[in-house]
Amino acid sequence: MSRVLSFLRAPRLALSVIGFLAAWTGVGAWAPWMQPQGPAAPAWAVAVGLDHPFTSWPFLVAVALLFATTFACTWGKRARILAIRRGDFPPSALRLPLRDADAGAFLAAEGFRGRGELLTRFAPALWGGWIFHVGLLVLIAAVLVQHAFADSGVFDLSEGERANLAAHGTVV
């Protein structure tokens, strides 16, 4: 399980997924066949799903992977913040010994508080990145739920033609 979490938390994976989604979205939104009165999608675009870019399997898999990487990052960040709040230093922390009372008074005057060696300034700010990631998770989950429960239909009308959309067989 640790390997899976390490893989999902890797910044390269997250950046790769974000880059893929940005490229896919750009191509999908600006492709000529996506424009009204545009040409038909070429065979290669149909083969990879770019004829319907935002409901195709590559896009939905990438969004699901983005959710997984964000969740793994958020889960790990929660544990690290709680450890810091308990007073456990992360391995990358730099310890600055307070050799005299002037340094301690200076830090206190600048708003640093804490117990023992660990001093923080506005400790609730540690949760800012975590809250941002939780917001991303809520947004991604909402989009996936919307995709799962979306309903659509197609009907053709010529100029001047009328149709009762509630009639059976009008909407395909």
C-alpha atoms as a PDB file:
ATOM      1  CA  MET A   1       0.000   0.000   0.000  1.00  0.00           C
ATOM      2  CA  SER A   2       2.881   2.317   0.768  1.00  0.00           C
ATOM      3  CA  ARG A   3       4.219   1.970  -2.778  1.00  0.00           C
ATOM      4  CA  VAL A   4       0.843   2.868  -4.243  1.00  0.00           C
ATOM      5  CA  LEU A   5       0.579   5.960  -2.032  1.00  0.00           C
ATOM      6  CA  SER A   6       4.148   6.967  -2.857  1.00  0.00           C
ATOM      7  CA  PHE A   7       3.401   6.580  -6.563  1.00  0.00           C
ATOM      8  CA  LEU A   8       0.187   8.592  -6.293  1.00  0.00           C
ATOM      9  CA  ARG A   9       1.847  11.334  -4.218  1.00  0.00           C
ATOM     10  CA  ALA A  10       4.705  11.795  -6.678  1.00  0.00           C
ATOM     11  CA  PRO A  11       4.758  15.375  -8.006  1.00  0.00           C
ATOM     12  CA  ARG A  12       5.781  14.148 -11.473  1.00  0.00           C
ATOM     13  CA  LEU A  13       2.642  12.031 -11.719  1.00  0.00           C
ATOM     14  CA  ALA A  14       0.405  14.898 -10.639  1.00  0.00           C
ATOM     15  CA  LEU A  15       2.062  17.317 -13.050  1.00  0.00           C
ATOM     16  CA  SER A  16       1.861  14.775 -15.873  1.00  0.00           C
ATOM     17  CA  VAL A  17      -1.852  14.235 -15.284  1.00  0.00           C
ATOM     18  CA  ILE A  18      -2.491  17.988 -15.092  1.00  0.00           C
ATOM     19  CA  GLY A  19      -0.468  18.521 -18.286  1.00  0.00           C
ATOM     20  CA  PHE A  20      -2.381  15.783 -20.101  1.00  0.00           C
ATOM     21  CA  LEU A  21      -5.711  17.223 -18.987  1.00  0.00           C
ATOM     22  CA  ALA A  22      -4.675  20.719 -20.085  1.00  0.00           C
ATOM     23  CA  ALA A  23      -3.579  19.487 -23.528  1.00  0.00           C
ATOM     24  CA  TRP A  24      -6.656  17.262 -23.957  1.00  0.00           C
ATOM     25  CA  THR A  25      -8.984  20.067 -22.919  1.00  0.00           C
ATOM     26  CA  GLY A  26      -7.288  22.559 -25.228  1.00  0.00           C
ATOM     27  CA  VAL A  27      -7.423  20.262 -28.222  1.00  0.00           C
ATOM     28  CA  GLY A  28     -10.958  19.150 -27.397  1.00  0.00           C
ATOM     29  CA  ALA A  29     -12.293  22.654 -26.966  1.00  0.00           C
ATOM     30  CA  TRP A  30     -10.601  24.207 -29.991  1.00  0.00           C
ATOM     31  CA  ALA A  31     -10.715  21.343 -32.485  1.00  0.00           C
ATOM     32  CA  PRO A  32     -12.373  22.411 -35.749  1.00  0.00           C
ATOM     33  CA  TRP A  33     -14.870  19.535 -35.631  1.00  0.00           C
ATOM     34  CA  MET A  34     -16.115  20.760 -32.232  1.00  0.00           C
ATOM     35  CA  GLN A  35     -17.193  24.106 -33.684  1.00  0.00           C
ATOM     36  CA  PRO A  36     -20.762  24.665 -34.892  1.00  0.00           C
ATOM     37  CA  GLN A  37     -20.967  23.937 -38.617  1.00  0.00           C
ATOM     38  CA  GLY A  38     -17.460  22.462 -38.391  1.00  0.00           C
ATOM     39  CA  PRO A  39     -16.179  19.504 -40.385  1.00  0.00           C
ATOM     40  CA  ALA A  40     -16.699  15.924 -39.270  1.00  0.00           C
ATOM     41  CA  ALA A  41     -14.141  14.560 -36.837  1.00  0.00           C
ATOM     42  CA  PRO A  42     -11.275  12.741 -38.566  1.00  0.00           C
ATOM     43  CA  ALA A  43     -10.863   9.010 -38.008  1.00  0.00           C
ATOM     44  CA  TRP A  44      -7.869   9.439 -35.681  1.00  0.00           C
ATOM     45  CA  ALA A  45      -9.893  11.804 -33.452  1.00  0.00           C
ATOM     46  CA  VAL A  46     -12.755   9.317 -33.282  1.00  0.00           C
ATOM     47  CA  ALA A  47     -10.277   6.508 -32.467  1.00  0.00           C
ATOM     48  CA  VAL A  48      -8.801   8.343 -29.463  1.00  0.00           C
ATOM     49  CA  GLY A  49     -12.091   9.850 -28.281  1.00  0.00           C
ATOM     50  CA  LEU A  50     -11.561  13.460 -29.310  1.00  0.00           C
ATOM     51  CA  ASP A  51     -14.874  13.487 -31.164  1.00  0.00           C
ATOM     52  CA  HIS A  52     -16.479  13.742 -27.695  1.00  0.00           C
ATOM     53  CA  PRO A  53     -13.493  14.862 -25.585  1.00  0.00           C
ATOM     54  CA  PHE A  54     -15.143  15.453 -22.208  1.00  0.00           C
ATOM     55  CA  THR A  55     -16.980  12.134 -21.982  1.00  0.00           C
ATOM     56  CA  SER A  56     -14.322   9.910 -23.551  1.00  0.00           C
ATOM     57  CA  TRP A  57     -12.493   7.267 -21.562  1.00  0.00           C
ATOM     58  CA  PRO A  58      -9.023   8.947 -21.662  1.00  0.00           C
ATOM     59  CA  PHE A  59     -10.433  12.134 -20.155  1.00  0.00           C
ATOM     60  CA  LEU A  60     -12.466  10.339 -17.468  1.00  0.00           C
ATOM     61  CA  VAL A  61      -9.518   8.091 -16.535  1.00  0.00           C
ATOM     62  CA  ALA A  62      -7.261  11.142 -16.248  1.00  0.00           C
ATOM     63  CA  VAL A  63      -9.804  12.935 -14.039  1.00  0.00           C
ATOM     64  CA  ALA A  64     -10.121   9.844 -11.836  1.00  0.00           C
ATOM     65  CA  LEU A  65      -6.303   9.655 -11.601  1.00  0.00           C
ATOM     66  CA  LEU A  66      -6.198  13.351 -10.722  1.00  0.00           C
ATOM     67  CA  PHE A  67      -8.692  12.658  -7.937  1.00  0.00           C
ATOM     68  CA  ALA A  68      -6.556   9.757  -6.663  1.00  0.00           C
ATOM     69  CA  THR A  69      -3.332  11.791  -6.686  1.00  0.00           C
ATOM     70  CA  THR A  70      -5.023  14.726  -4.976  1.00  0.00           C
ATOM     71  CA  PHE A  71      -6.534  12.422  -2.350  1.00  0.00           C
ATOM     72  CA  ALA A  72      -3.178  10.754  -1.653  1.00  0.00           C
ATOM     73  CA  CYS A  73      -1.481  14.143  -1.353  1.00  0.00           C
ATOM     74  CA  THR A  74      -4.228  15.474   0.925  1.00  0.00           C
ATOM     75  CA  TRP A  75      -4.120  12.410   3.162  1.00  0.00           C
ATOM     76  CA  GLY A  76      -0.346  12.656   3.574  1.00  0.00           C
ATOM     77  CA  LYS A  77      -0.500  16.396   4.186  1.00  0.00           C
ATOM     78  CA  ARG A  78      -3.028  15.860   6.989  1.00  0.00           C
ATOM     79  CA  ALA A  79      -0.679  13.473   8.777  1.00  0.00           C
ATOM     80  CA  ARG A  80       2.308  15.816   8.375  1.00  0.00           C
ATOM     81  CA  ILE A  81       0.384  18.829   9.714  1.00  0.00           C
ATOM     82  CA  LEU A  82      -0.877  16.878  12.727  1.00  0.00           C
ATOM     83  CA  ALA A  83       2.697  15.739  13.462  1.00  0.00           C
ATOM     84  CA  ILE A  84       3.938  19.343  13.329  1.00  0.00           C
ATOM     85  CA  ARG A  85       1.113  20.455  15.621  1.00  0.00           C
ATOM     86  CA  ARG A  86       2.161  17.731  18.110  1.00  0.00           C
ATOM     87  CA  GLY A  87       5.688  19.135  18.034  1.00  0.00           C
ATOM     88  CA  ASP A  88       7.329  16.486  15.846  1.00  0.00           C
ATOM     89  CA  PHE A  89       9.790  18.031  13.453  1.00  0.00           C
ATOM     90  CA  PRO A  90       9.704  16.861   9.837  1.00  0.00           C
ATOM     91  CA  PRO A  91      12.987  15.319   8.612  1.00  0.00           C
ATOM     92  CA  SER A  92      13.698  18.384   6.490  1.00  0.00           C
ATOM     93  CA  ALA A  93      13.241  20.848   9.368  1.00  0.00           C
ATOM     94  CA  LEU A  94      16.096  23.119  10.238  1.00  0.00           C
ATOM     95  CA  ARG A  95      16.658  23.465  13.972  1.00  0.00           C
ATOM     96  CA  LEU A  96      17.796  26.895  15.076  1.00  0.00           C
ATOM     97  CA  PRO A  97      18.928  26.851  18.686  1.00  0.00           C
ATOM     98  CA  LEU A  98      17.960  29.902  20.734  1.00  0.00           C
ATOM     99  CA  ARG A  99      21.218  30.814  22.425  1.00  0.00           C
ATOM    100  CA  ASP A 100      20.087  33.979  24.088  1.00  0.00           C
ATOM    101  CA  ALA A 101      16.937  35.589  25.398  1.00  0.00           C
ATOM    102  CA  ASP A 102      17.079  38.359  22.746  1.00  0.00           C
ATOM    103  CA  ALA A 103      16.345  35.885  19.926  1.00  0.00           C
ATOM    104  CA  GLY A 104      13.374  34.434  21.841  1.00  0.00           C
ATOM    105  CA  ALA A 105      12.066  37.925  22.597  1.00  0.00           C
ATOM    106  CA  PHE A 106      12.478  38.935  18.954  1.00  0.00           C
ATOM    107  CA  LEU A 107      10.549  35.882  17.714  1.00  0.00           C
ATOM    108  CA  ALA A 108       7.810  36.449  20.295  1.00  0.00           C
ATOM    109  CA  ALA A 109       7.527  40.081  19.202  1.00  0.00           C
ATOM    110  CA  GLU A 110       7.170  38.896  15.589  1.00  0.00           C
ATOM    111  CA  GLY A 111       4.234  36.637  16.521  1.00  0.00           C
ATOM    112  CA  PHE A 112       5.912  33.244  16.899  1.00  0.00           C
ATOM    113  CA  ARG A 113       4.327  31.039  19.558  1.00  0.00           C
ATOM    114  CA  GLY A 114       4.735  27.467  20.648  1.00  0.00           C
ATOM    115  CA  ARG A 115       6.002  25.016  23.206  1.00  0.00           C
ATOM    116  CA  GLY A 116       9.554  23.851  23.487  1.00  0.00           C
ATOM    117  CA  GLU A 117      11.684  24.094  20.369  1.00  0.00           C
ATOM    118  CA  LEU A 118       8.815  24.320  17.896  1.00  0.00           C
ATOM    119  CA  LEU A 119       7.656  27.860  17.281  1.00  0.00           C
ATOM    120  CA  THR A 120       5.116  28.745  14.609  1.00  0.00           C
ATOM    121  CA  ARG A 121       3.625  31.955  13.399  1.00  0.00           C
ATOM    122  CA  PHE A 122      -0.128  31.782  12.784  1.00  0.00           C
ATOM    123  CA  ALA A 123      -0.285  27.995  13.158  1.00  0.00           C
ATOM    124  CA  PRO A 124      -3.769  27.655  11.559  1.00  0.00           C
ATOM    125  CA  ALA A 125      -2.160  28.700   8.247  1.00  0.00           C
ATOM    126  CA  LEU A 126      -0.582  25.244   8.103  1.00  0.00           C
ATOM    127  CA  TRP A 127      -4.042  23.973   7.127  1.00  0.00           C
ATOM    128  CA  GLY A 128      -4.422  26.335   4.128  1.00  0.00           C
ATOM    129  CA  GLY A 129      -2.947  23.952   1.550  1.00  0.00           C
ATOM    130  CA  TRP A 130      -4.912  21.063   3.000  1.00  0.00           C
ATOM    131  CA  ILE A 131      -8.174  23.010   2.744  1.00  0.00           C
ATOM    132  CA  PHE A 132      -7.314  23.891  -0.866  1.00  0.00           C
ATOM    133  CA  HIS A 133      -6.779  20.207  -1.696  1.00  0.00           C
ATOM    134  CA  VAL A 134     -10.040  19.223   0.011  1.00  0.00           C
ATOM    135  CA  GLY A 135     -11.792  21.846  -2.124  1.00  0.00           C
ATOM    136  CA  LEU A 136     -10.241  20.314  -5.250  1.00  0.00           C
ATOM    137  CA  LEU A 137     -11.441  16.872  -4.161  1.00  0.00           C
ATOM    138  CA  VAL A 138     -14.990  18.177  -3.671  1.00  0.00           C
ATOM    139  CA  LEU A 139     -14.906  19.850  -7.093  1.00  0.00           C
ATOM    140  CA  ILE A 140     -13.569  16.756  -8.884  1.00  0.00           C
ATOM    141  CA  ALA A 141     -16.059  14.491  -7.097  1.00  0.00           C
ATOM    142  CA  ALA A 142     -18.915  16.830  -8.052  1.00  0.00           C
ATOM    143  CA  VAL A 143     -17.852  16.738 -11.708  1.00  0.00           C
ATOM    144  CA  LEU A 144     -17.630  12.933 -11.674  1.00  0.00           C
ATOM    145  CA  VAL A 145     -21.077  12.658 -10.044  1.00  0.00           C
ATOM    146  CA  GLN A 146     -22.488  15.087 -12.603  1.00  0.00           C
ATOM    147  CA  HIS A 147     -21.009  13.001 -15.416  1.00  0.00           C
ATOM    148  CA  ALA A 148     -22.382   9.804 -13.910  1.00  0.00           C
ATOM    149  CA  PHE A 149     -25.930  11.134 -13.601  1.00  0.00           C
ATOM    150  CA  ALA A 150     -26.064  13.449 -16.616  1.00  0.00           C
ATOM    151  CA  ASP A 151     -28.809  12.833 -19.118  1.00  0.00           C
ATOM    152  CA  SER A 152     -28.834  14.081 -22.663  1.00  0.00           C
ATOM    153  CA  GLY A 153     -30.800  13.679 -25.830  1.00  0.00           C
ATOM    154  CA  VAL A 154     -30.650  14.608 -29.496  1.00  0.00           C
ATOM    155  CA  PHE A 155     -33.355  15.707 -31.875  1.00  0.00           C
ATOM    156  CA  ASP A 156     -33.261  17.122 -35.395  1.00  0.00           C
ATOM    157  CA  LEU A 157     -35.445  19.974 -36.594  1.00  0.00           C
ATOM    158  CA  SER A 158     -35.456  21.728 -39.937  1.00  0.00           C
ATOM    159  CA  GLU A 159     -36.024  25.443 -40.174  1.00  0.00           C
ATOM    160  CA  GLY A 160     -39.692  26.182 -39.472  1.00  0.00           C
ATOM    161  CA  GLU A 161     -40.388  22.667 -38.219  1.00  0.00           C
ATOM    162  CA  ARG A 162     -42.017  22.113 -34.834  1.00  0.00           C
ATOM    163  CA  ALA A 163     -41.880  19.134 -32.530  1.00  0.00           C
ATOM    164  CA  ASN A 164     -43.336  18.152 -29.200  1.00  0.00           C
ATOM    165  CA  LEU A 165     -40.299  17.019 -27.237  1.00  0.00           C
ATOM    166  CA  ALA A 166     -42.515  15.190 -24.750  1.00  0.00           C
ATOM    167  CA  ALA A 167     -43.881  12.947 -27.547  1.00  0.00           C
ATOM    168  CA  HIS A 168     -42.521   9.407 -27.656  1.00  0.00           C
ATOM    169  CA  GLY A 169     -39.660   8.946 -30.126  1.00  0.00           C
ATOM    170  CA  THR A 170     -38.878  12.655 -30.675  1.00  0.00           C
ATOM    171  CA  VAL A 171     -35.776  12.744 -28.528  1.00  0.00           C
ATOM    172  CA  VAL A 172     -33.198  10.038 -29.168  1.00  0.00           C
END
